Amino acid sequence: MAGILFYGDPHGVWDPLADSVHQHRPNAVVLLGDMGLNRPLREELSAIWGLVPSWYWIIGNHDVDKVHDYEFLVDSYADGDIGSRTVEIDGLTIAGLGGVYGQRVWYPQLGNETPVFQTRAEMTRKTARFDRFRGGVPRSSRATIFPEDHVALTRTRADILVSHEAPTSHRNGFAAIDDLAEKMGTRLVVHGHHHHSYEGRTVDGIRVVGLSIAQPWLFDETCF
């Protein structure tokens, strides 16, 4: 059975993903962040990597906890990152919003809060050189959502928005994601982070699917 397989925050647990890949043989897998990798992503998934034509991911807050967390994901498979961009899968446009909101940059829980920084370049300029990671924002901010990410995505259209943070369908969600999804013409939001398996709606009526730890969820056209 073909389709798009979404996988909630793995935190190092991969067996449910492997089982689902073998069962459904999806056309693509999208990982929702917080990988918990002990080795580069493709090595971690070597037993099933060749069974799926396309692999994609968004970054989670724990993917920057240590240097190796970042390297095993971002450095090892940069092409799979769909953060702040879109890809076409099975005739659908999938957009990614990786990372989390943070007080040091922007925390738009109500949707109208003023950002501390608009862009990563702005934050870098105001960060001491010894605190920069690879010449840019600190490592801890490599999984932070900046307003520029929203700006980039609002210039696109997408059928599905994949995010680490939740919209307001979750009690700890953000109105900014509701607004982003509405502006993009999104029909479905899939998110992780809160380890809560549920289905809901944004204030605009957009369907939301929240995935728990290491939870696979197969999407096909009947899911809209």
PDB file of C-alpha atoms in Angstrom:
ATOM      1  CA  MET A   1       0.000   0.000   0.000  1.00  0.00           C
ATOM      2  CA  ALA A   2       1.548   3.300  -1.065  1.00  0.00           C
ATOM      3  CA  GLY A   3       1.170   6.597   0.727  1.00  0.00           C
ATOM      4  CA  ILE A   4       3.126   8.992   2.929  1.00  0.00           C
ATOM      5  CA  LEU A   5       4.222   7.658   6.301  1.00  0.00           C
ATOM      6  CA  PHE A   6       4.654  10.229   9.070  1.00  0.00           C
ATOM      7  CA  TYR A   7       6.602   9.202  12.158  1.00  0.00           C
ATOM      8  CA  GLY A   8       6.235  10.932  15.515  1.00  0.00           C
ATOM      9  CA  ASP A   9       9.323  11.916  17.523  1.00  0.00           C
ATOM     10  CA  PRO A  10      11.424   8.722  17.517  1.00  0.00           C
ATOM     11  CA  HIS A  11      13.641   9.421  20.543  1.00  0.00           C
ATOM     12  CA  GLY A  12      15.733   6.464  19.436  1.00  0.00           C
ATOM     13  CA  VAL A  13      12.815   4.058  18.943  1.00  0.00           C
ATOM     14  CA  TRP A  14      12.740   2.801  15.353  1.00  0.00           C
ATOM     15  CA  ASP A  15      11.051  -0.620  15.390  1.00  0.00           C
ATOM     16  CA  PRO A  16       7.504   0.730  14.831  1.00  0.00           C
ATOM     17  CA  LEU A  17       8.772   2.649  11.804  1.00  0.00           C
ATOM     18  CA  ALA A  18      10.470  -0.442  10.390  1.00  0.00           C
ATOM     19  CA  ASP A  19       7.317  -2.499  10.896  1.00  0.00           C
ATOM     20  CA  SER A  20       5.185   0.126   9.145  1.00  0.00           C
ATOM     21  CA  VAL A  21       7.596   0.452   6.235  1.00  0.00           C
ATOM     22  CA  HIS A  22       7.516  -3.294   5.683  1.00  0.00           C
ATOM     23  CA  GLN A  23       3.738  -3.360   5.968  1.00  0.00           C
ATOM     24  CA  HIS A  24       2.808  -0.350   3.843  1.00  0.00           C
ATOM     25  CA  ARG A  25       5.809   0.236   1.544  1.00  0.00           C
ATOM     26  CA  PRO A  26       5.165   4.014   1.497  1.00  0.00           C
ATOM     27  CA  ASN A  27       6.351   6.341  -1.243  1.00  0.00           C
ATOM     28  CA  ALA A  28       7.889   8.645   1.364  1.00  0.00           C
ATOM     29  CA  VAL A  29       8.619   8.869   5.081  1.00  0.00           C
ATOM     30  CA  VAL A  30       8.536  12.165   6.999  1.00  0.00           C
ATOM     31  CA  LEU A  31      10.200  12.220  10.437  1.00  0.00           C
ATOM     32  CA  LEU A  32       8.877  14.812  12.888  1.00  0.00           C
ATOM     33  CA  GLY A  33      12.073  15.605  14.827  1.00  0.00           C
ATOM     34  CA  ASP A  34      13.744  14.581  18.107  1.00  0.00           C
ATOM     35  CA  MET A  35      15.472  11.626  16.487  1.00  0.00           C
ATOM     36  CA  GLY A  36      17.673  10.333  19.325  1.00  0.00           C
ATOM     37  CA  LEU A  37      20.341   9.164  16.886  1.00  0.00           C
ATOM     38  CA  ASN A  38      23.375   7.168  17.959  1.00  0.00           C
ATOM     39  CA  ARG A  39      24.845   7.255  14.448  1.00  0.00           C
ATOM     40  CA  PRO A  40      24.082   9.052  11.169  1.00  0.00           C
ATOM     41  CA  LEU A  41      20.466   8.835  10.088  1.00  0.00           C
ATOM     42  CA  ARG A  42      20.996   6.662   7.028  1.00  0.00           C
ATOM     43  CA  GLU A  43      23.100   4.228   9.038  1.00  0.00           C
ATOM     44  CA  GLU A  44      20.464   4.102  11.767  1.00  0.00           C
ATOM     45  CA  LEU A  45      17.829   3.208   9.171  1.00  0.00           C
ATOM     46  CA  SER A  46      20.022   1.198   6.819  1.00  0.00           C
ATOM     47  CA  ALA A  47      17.814  -1.915   7.079  1.00  0.00           C
ATOM     48  CA  ILE A  48      14.810  -0.062   5.600  1.00  0.00           C
ATOM     49  CA  TRP A  49      16.343   2.954   3.844  1.00  0.00           C
ATOM     50  CA  GLY A  50      16.300   1.326   0.420  1.00  0.00           C
ATOM     51  CA  LEU A  51      12.647   0.306   0.756  1.00  0.00           C
ATOM     52  CA  VAL A  52      11.408   3.922   0.668  1.00  0.00           C
ATOM     53  CA  PRO A  53      12.000   6.163  -2.370  1.00  0.00           C
ATOM     54  CA  SER A  54      12.089   9.443  -0.410  1.00  0.00           C
ATOM     55  CA  TRP A  55      13.031  10.332   3.160  1.00  0.00           C
ATOM     56  CA  TYR A  56      12.345  13.737   4.726  1.00  0.00           C
ATOM     57  CA  TRP A  57      12.673  15.258   8.192  1.00  0.00           C
ATOM     58  CA  ILE A  58      12.195  18.384  10.262  1.00  0.00           C
ATOM     59  CA  ILE A  59      14.422  19.278  13.183  1.00  0.00           C
ATOM     60  CA  GLY A  60      13.238  18.930  16.776  1.00  0.00           C
ATOM     61  CA  ASN A  61      14.426  20.739  19.892  1.00  0.00           C
ATOM     62  CA  HIS A  62      16.418  17.705  21.091  1.00  0.00           C
ATOM     63  CA  ASP A  63      18.285  17.404  17.798  1.00  0.00           C
ATOM     64  CA  VAL A  64      20.624  20.158  18.991  1.00  0.00           C
ATOM     65  CA  ASP A  65      21.182  18.945  22.556  1.00  0.00           C
ATOM     66  CA  LYS A  66      24.708  17.791  21.713  1.00  0.00           C
ATOM     67  CA  VAL A  67      26.974  18.311  18.741  1.00  0.00           C
ATOM     68  CA  HIS A  68      26.608  14.701  17.647  1.00  0.00           C
ATOM     69  CA  ASP A  69      22.800  14.978  17.707  1.00  0.00           C
ATOM     70  CA  TYR A  70      23.072  17.788  15.185  1.00  0.00           C
ATOM     71  CA  GLU A  71      25.754  16.130  13.086  1.00  0.00           C
ATOM     72  CA  PHE A  72      24.037  12.743  12.869  1.00  0.00           C
ATOM     73  CA  LEU A  73      20.932  14.427  11.461  1.00  0.00           C
ATOM     74  CA  VAL A  74      21.731  17.715   9.762  1.00  0.00           C
ATOM     75  CA  ASP A  75      25.216  16.979   8.482  1.00  0.00           C
ATOM     76  CA  SER A  76      24.535  13.386   7.534  1.00  0.00           C
ATOM     77  CA  TYR A  77      21.401  13.971   5.465  1.00  0.00           C
ATOM     78  CA  ALA A  78      20.907  17.658   4.743  1.00  0.00           C
ATOM     79  CA  ASP A  79      18.956  16.919   1.561  1.00  0.00           C
ATOM     80  CA  GLY A  80      16.108  15.500   3.612  1.00  0.00           C
ATOM     81  CA  ASP A  81      15.491  18.714   5.566  1.00  0.00           C
ATOM     82  CA  ILE A  82      12.139  20.248   4.594  1.00  0.00           C
ATOM     83  CA  GLY A  83      12.270  23.005   7.217  1.00  0.00           C
ATOM     84  CA  SER A  84      10.978  26.292   5.725  1.00  0.00           C
ATOM     85  CA  ARG A  85      10.514  24.759   2.282  1.00  0.00           C
ATOM     86  CA  THR A  86       8.164  22.530   0.327  1.00  0.00           C
ATOM     87  CA  VAL A  87       8.496  19.249  -1.543  1.00  0.00           C
ATOM     88  CA  GLU A  88       6.171  17.418  -3.907  1.00  0.00           C
ATOM     89  CA  ILE A  89       5.158  13.893  -2.873  1.00  0.00           C
ATOM     90  CA  ASP A  90       2.486  11.894  -4.687  1.00  0.00           C
ATOM     91  CA  GLY A  91       1.146  15.064  -6.297  1.00  0.00           C
ATOM     92  CA  LEU A  92       0.827  16.823  -2.947  1.00  0.00           C
ATOM     93  CA  THR A  93       2.822  19.768  -1.657  1.00  0.00           C
ATOM     94  CA  ILE A  94       4.313  19.130   1.790  1.00  0.00           C
ATOM     95  CA  ALA A  95       5.772  22.021   3.804  1.00  0.00           C
ATOM     96  CA  GLY A  96       7.975  21.780   6.889  1.00  0.00           C
ATOM     97  CA  LEU A  97       8.262  23.999   9.953  1.00  0.00           C
ATOM     98  CA  GLY A  98      11.038  22.518  12.064  1.00  0.00           C
ATOM     99  CA  GLY A  99      12.017  23.432  15.601  1.00  0.00           C
ATOM    100  CA  VAL A 100      10.277  25.206  18.460  1.00  0.00           C
ATOM    101  CA  TYR A 101       9.481  28.757  19.498  1.00  0.00           C
ATOM    102  CA  GLY A 102      11.717  30.258  22.174  1.00  0.00           C
ATOM    103  CA  GLN A 103      11.728  33.353  24.368  1.00  0.00           C
ATOM    104  CA  ARG A 104      15.211  34.316  23.133  1.00  0.00           C
ATOM    105  CA  VAL A 105      13.841  34.723  19.608  1.00  0.00           C
ATOM    106  CA  TRP A 106      10.046  34.626  19.335  1.00  0.00           C
ATOM    107  CA  TYR A 107       7.243  33.116  21.394  1.00  0.00           C
ATOM    108  CA  PRO A 108       3.972  33.829  19.547  1.00  0.00           C
ATOM    109  CA  GLN A 109       1.531  31.854  21.663  1.00  0.00           C
ATOM    110  CA  LEU A 110      -1.181  34.459  21.125  1.00  0.00           C
ATOM    111  CA  GLY A 111       0.030  35.268  17.628  1.00  0.00           C
ATOM    112  CA  ASN A 112       0.849  38.960  18.042  1.00  0.00           C
ATOM    113  CA  GLU A 113       3.986  38.937  20.217  1.00  0.00           C
ATOM    114  CA  THR A 114       6.915  41.041  19.022  1.00  0.00           C
ATOM    115  CA  PRO A 115       9.985  38.977  18.032  1.00  0.00           C
ATOM    116  CA  VAL A 116      13.374  39.636  19.605  1.00  0.00           C
ATOM    117  CA  PHE A 117      15.024  38.713  16.290  1.00  0.00           C
ATOM    118  CA  GLN A 118      13.465  38.478  12.860  1.00  0.00           C
ATOM    119  CA  THR A 119      16.258  36.516  11.196  1.00  0.00           C
ATOM    120  CA  ARG A 120      19.206  34.286  12.012  1.00  0.00           C
ATOM    121  CA  ALA A 121      21.553  36.832  10.469  1.00  0.00           C
ATOM    122  CA  GLU A 122      20.278  39.446  12.911  1.00  0.00           C
ATOM    123  CA  MET A 123      20.806  37.138  15.893  1.00  0.00           C
ATOM    124  CA  THR A 124      24.279  36.188  14.680  1.00  0.00           C
ATOM    125  CA  ARG A 125      25.346  39.824  14.468  1.00  0.00           C
ATOM    126  CA  LYS A 126      24.344  40.296  18.109  1.00  0.00           C
ATOM    127  CA  THR A 127      25.938  37.065  19.338  1.00  0.00           C
ATOM    128  CA  ALA A 128      29.504  37.058  20.678  1.00  0.00           C
ATOM    129  CA  ARG A 129      31.852  35.152  18.388  1.00  0.00           C
ATOM    130  CA  PHE A 130      32.690  32.546  21.033  1.00  0.00           C
ATOM    131  CA  ASP A 131      28.970  31.748  21.415  1.00  0.00           C
ATOM    132  CA  ARG A 132      28.404  31.207  17.708  1.00  0.00           C
ATOM    133  CA  PHE A 133      28.128  27.711  16.286  1.00  0.00           C
ATOM    134  CA  ARG A 134      29.992  27.325  13.005  1.00  0.00           C
ATOM    135  CA  GLY A 135      29.951  31.074  12.625  1.00  0.00           C
ATOM    136  CA  GLY A 136      26.184  31.398  13.005  1.00  0.00           C
ATOM    137  CA  VAL A 137      23.547  31.324  15.715  1.00  0.00           C
ATOM    138  CA  PRO A 138      24.308  29.240  18.833  1.00  0.00           C
ATOM    139  CA  ARG A 139      23.712  25.514  18.526  1.00  0.00           C
ATOM    140  CA  SER A 140      20.773  25.761  20.931  1.00  0.00           C
ATOM    141  CA  SER A 141      19.082  28.135  18.489  1.00  0.00           C
ATOM    142  CA  ARG A 142      19.541  25.852  15.469  1.00  0.00           C
ATOM    143  CA  ALA A 143      16.194  24.302  16.384  1.00  0.00           C
ATOM    144  CA  THR A 144      14.420  27.612  17.046  1.00  0.00           C
ATOM    145  CA  ILE A 145      11.693  28.983  14.794  1.00  0.00           C
ATOM    146  CA  PHE A 146      12.407  32.490  13.512  1.00  0.00           C
ATOM    147  CA  PRO A 147       9.873  34.853  11.920  1.00  0.00           C
ATOM    148  CA  GLU A 148      11.809  34.492   8.669  1.00  0.00           C
ATOM    149  CA  ASP A 149      10.684  30.848   8.569  1.00  0.00           C
ATOM    150  CA  HIS A 150       7.054  31.946   8.580  1.00  0.00           C
ATOM    151  CA  VAL A 151       7.800  34.576   5.943  1.00  0.00           C
ATOM    152  CA  ALA A 152       9.372  31.973   3.661  1.00  0.00           C
ATOM    153  CA  LEU A 153       6.471  29.565   4.033  1.00  0.00           C
ATOM    154  CA  THR A 154       3.723  32.156   3.542  1.00  0.00           C
ATOM    155  CA  ARG A 155       5.138  32.695   0.047  1.00  0.00           C
ATOM    156  CA  THR A 156       4.180  29.103  -0.773  1.00  0.00           C
ATOM    157  CA  ARG A 157       1.084  26.953  -0.904  1.00  0.00           C
ATOM    158  CA  ALA A 158       0.930  23.518   0.712  1.00  0.00           C
ATOM    159  CA  ASP A 159      -1.561  20.715   1.115  1.00  0.00           C
ATOM    160  CA  ILE A 160       0.108  19.462   4.314  1.00  0.00           C
ATOM    161  CA  LEU A 161       2.117  21.389   6.903  1.00  0.00           C
ATOM    162  CA  VAL A 162       4.458  19.272   9.015  1.00  0.00           C
ATOM    163  CA  SER A 163       5.597  20.938  12.237  1.00  0.00           C
ATOM    164  CA  HIS A 164       7.307  20.037  15.482  1.00  0.00           C
ATOM    165  CA  GLU A 165       5.274  22.569  17.444  1.00  0.00           C
ATOM    166  CA  ALA A 166       1.488  22.304  17.601  1.00  0.00           C
ATOM    167  CA  PRO A 167      -1.279  24.652  16.512  1.00  0.00           C
ATOM    168  CA  THR A 168      -4.011  25.635  18.973  1.00  0.00           C
ATOM    169  CA  SER A 169      -5.776  22.292  18.575  1.00  0.00           C
ATOM    170  CA  HIS A 170      -3.363  21.256  21.354  1.00  0.00           C
ATOM    171  CA  ARG A 171      -3.559  22.967  24.742  1.00  0.00           C
ATOM    172  CA  ASN A 172       0.097  24.009  24.420  1.00  0.00           C
ATOM    173  CA  GLY A 173      -0.207  25.037  20.788  1.00  0.00           C
ATOM    174  CA  PHE A 174       0.450  28.309  19.022  1.00  0.00           C
ATOM    175  CA  ALA A 175      -1.914  30.640  17.192  1.00  0.00           C
ATOM    176  CA  ALA A 176       0.975  31.510  14.875  1.00  0.00           C
ATOM    177  CA  ILE A 177       0.817  28.010  13.365  1.00  0.00           C
ATOM    178  CA  ASP A 178      -2.943  28.303  12.865  1.00  0.00           C
ATOM    179  CA  ASP A 179      -2.332  31.561  11.031  1.00  0.00           C
ATOM    180  CA  LEU A 180       0.499  30.112   8.955  1.00  0.00           C
ATOM    181  CA  ALA A 181      -1.524  27.075   7.915  1.00  0.00           C
ATOM    182  CA  GLU A 182      -4.460  29.249   6.907  1.00  0.00           C
ATOM    183  CA  LYS A 183      -2.284  31.596   4.827  1.00  0.00           C
ATOM    184  CA  MET A 184      -0.705  28.644   3.019  1.00  0.00           C
ATOM    185  CA  GLY A 185      -4.043  27.093   2.122  1.00  0.00           C
ATOM    186  CA  THR A 186      -3.126  24.007   4.146  1.00  0.00           C
ATOM    187  CA  ARG A 187      -5.641  21.180   4.431  1.00  0.00           C
ATOM    188  CA  LEU A 188      -3.824  19.173   7.111  1.00  0.00           C
ATOM    189  CA  VAL A 189      -1.285  19.845   9.870  1.00  0.00           C
ATOM    190  CA  VAL A 190       0.752  16.944  11.274  1.00  0.00           C
ATOM    191  CA  HIS A 191       2.872  17.637  14.365  1.00  0.00           C
ATOM    192  CA  GLY A 192       4.881  15.944  17.088  1.00  0.00           C
ATOM    193  CA  HIS A 193       6.754  17.359  20.123  1.00  0.00           C
ATOM    194  CA  HIS A 194       4.037  16.900  22.757  1.00  0.00           C
ATOM    195  CA  HIS A 195       3.950  13.077  22.608  1.00  0.00           C
ATOM    196  CA  HIS A 196       0.178  13.211  22.362  1.00  0.00           C
ATOM    197  CA  SER A 197      -1.752  11.128  19.839  1.00  0.00           C
ATOM    198  CA  TYR A 198      -4.952  12.931  18.868  1.00  0.00           C
ATOM    199  CA  GLU A 199      -6.981  14.492  16.064  1.00  0.00           C
ATOM    200  CA  GLY A 200      -8.393  18.003  16.148  1.00  0.00           C
ATOM    201  CA  ARG A 201      -8.994  21.210  14.230  1.00  0.00           C
ATOM    202  CA  THR A 202      -7.472  24.675  14.132  1.00  0.00           C
ATOM    203  CA  VAL A 203      -9.700  27.681  14.767  1.00  0.00           C
ATOM    204  CA  ASP A 204     -10.119  27.888  10.976  1.00  0.00           C
ATOM    205  CA  GLY A 205     -11.252  24.280  10.751  1.00  0.00           C
ATOM    206  CA  ILE A 206      -8.040  22.786   9.343  1.00  0.00           C
ATOM    207  CA  ARG A 207      -7.585  19.143  10.322  1.00  0.00           C
ATOM    208  CA  VAL A 208      -4.743  18.422  12.758  1.00  0.00           C
ATOM    209  CA  VAL A 209      -3.109  15.081  13.566  1.00  0.00           C
ATOM    210  CA  GLY A 210      -0.781  14.965  16.574  1.00  0.00           C
ATOM    211  CA  LEU A 211       1.575  12.012  16.870  1.00  0.00           C
ATOM    212  CA  SER A 212       3.027  10.461  20.004  1.00  0.00           C
ATOM    213  CA  ILE A 213       6.550   9.102  20.525  1.00  0.00           C
ATOM    214  CA  ALA A 214       7.532   6.715  17.728  1.00  0.00           C
ATOM    215  CA  GLN A 215       3.994   6.658  16.336  1.00  0.00           C
ATOM    216  CA  PRO A 216       3.648   5.891  12.623  1.00  0.00           C
ATOM    217  CA  TRP A 217       0.695   7.352  10.750  1.00  0.00           C
ATOM    218  CA  LEU A 218      -0.036   6.548   7.108  1.00  0.00           C
ATOM    219  CA  PHE A 219      -1.577   9.272   4.994  1.00  0.00           C
ATOM    220  CA  ASP A 220      -3.496   8.731   1.788  1.00  0.00           C
ATOM    221  CA  GLU A 221      -6.026  10.887  -0.061  1.00  0.00           C
ATOM    222  CA  THR A 222      -8.887   9.660   2.126  1.00  0.00           C
ATOM    223  CA  CYS A 223      -7.308  11.485   5.090  1.00  0.00           C
ATOM    224  CA  PHE A 224      -8.351  14.944   3.906  1.00  0.00           C
TER     225      PHE A 224
END
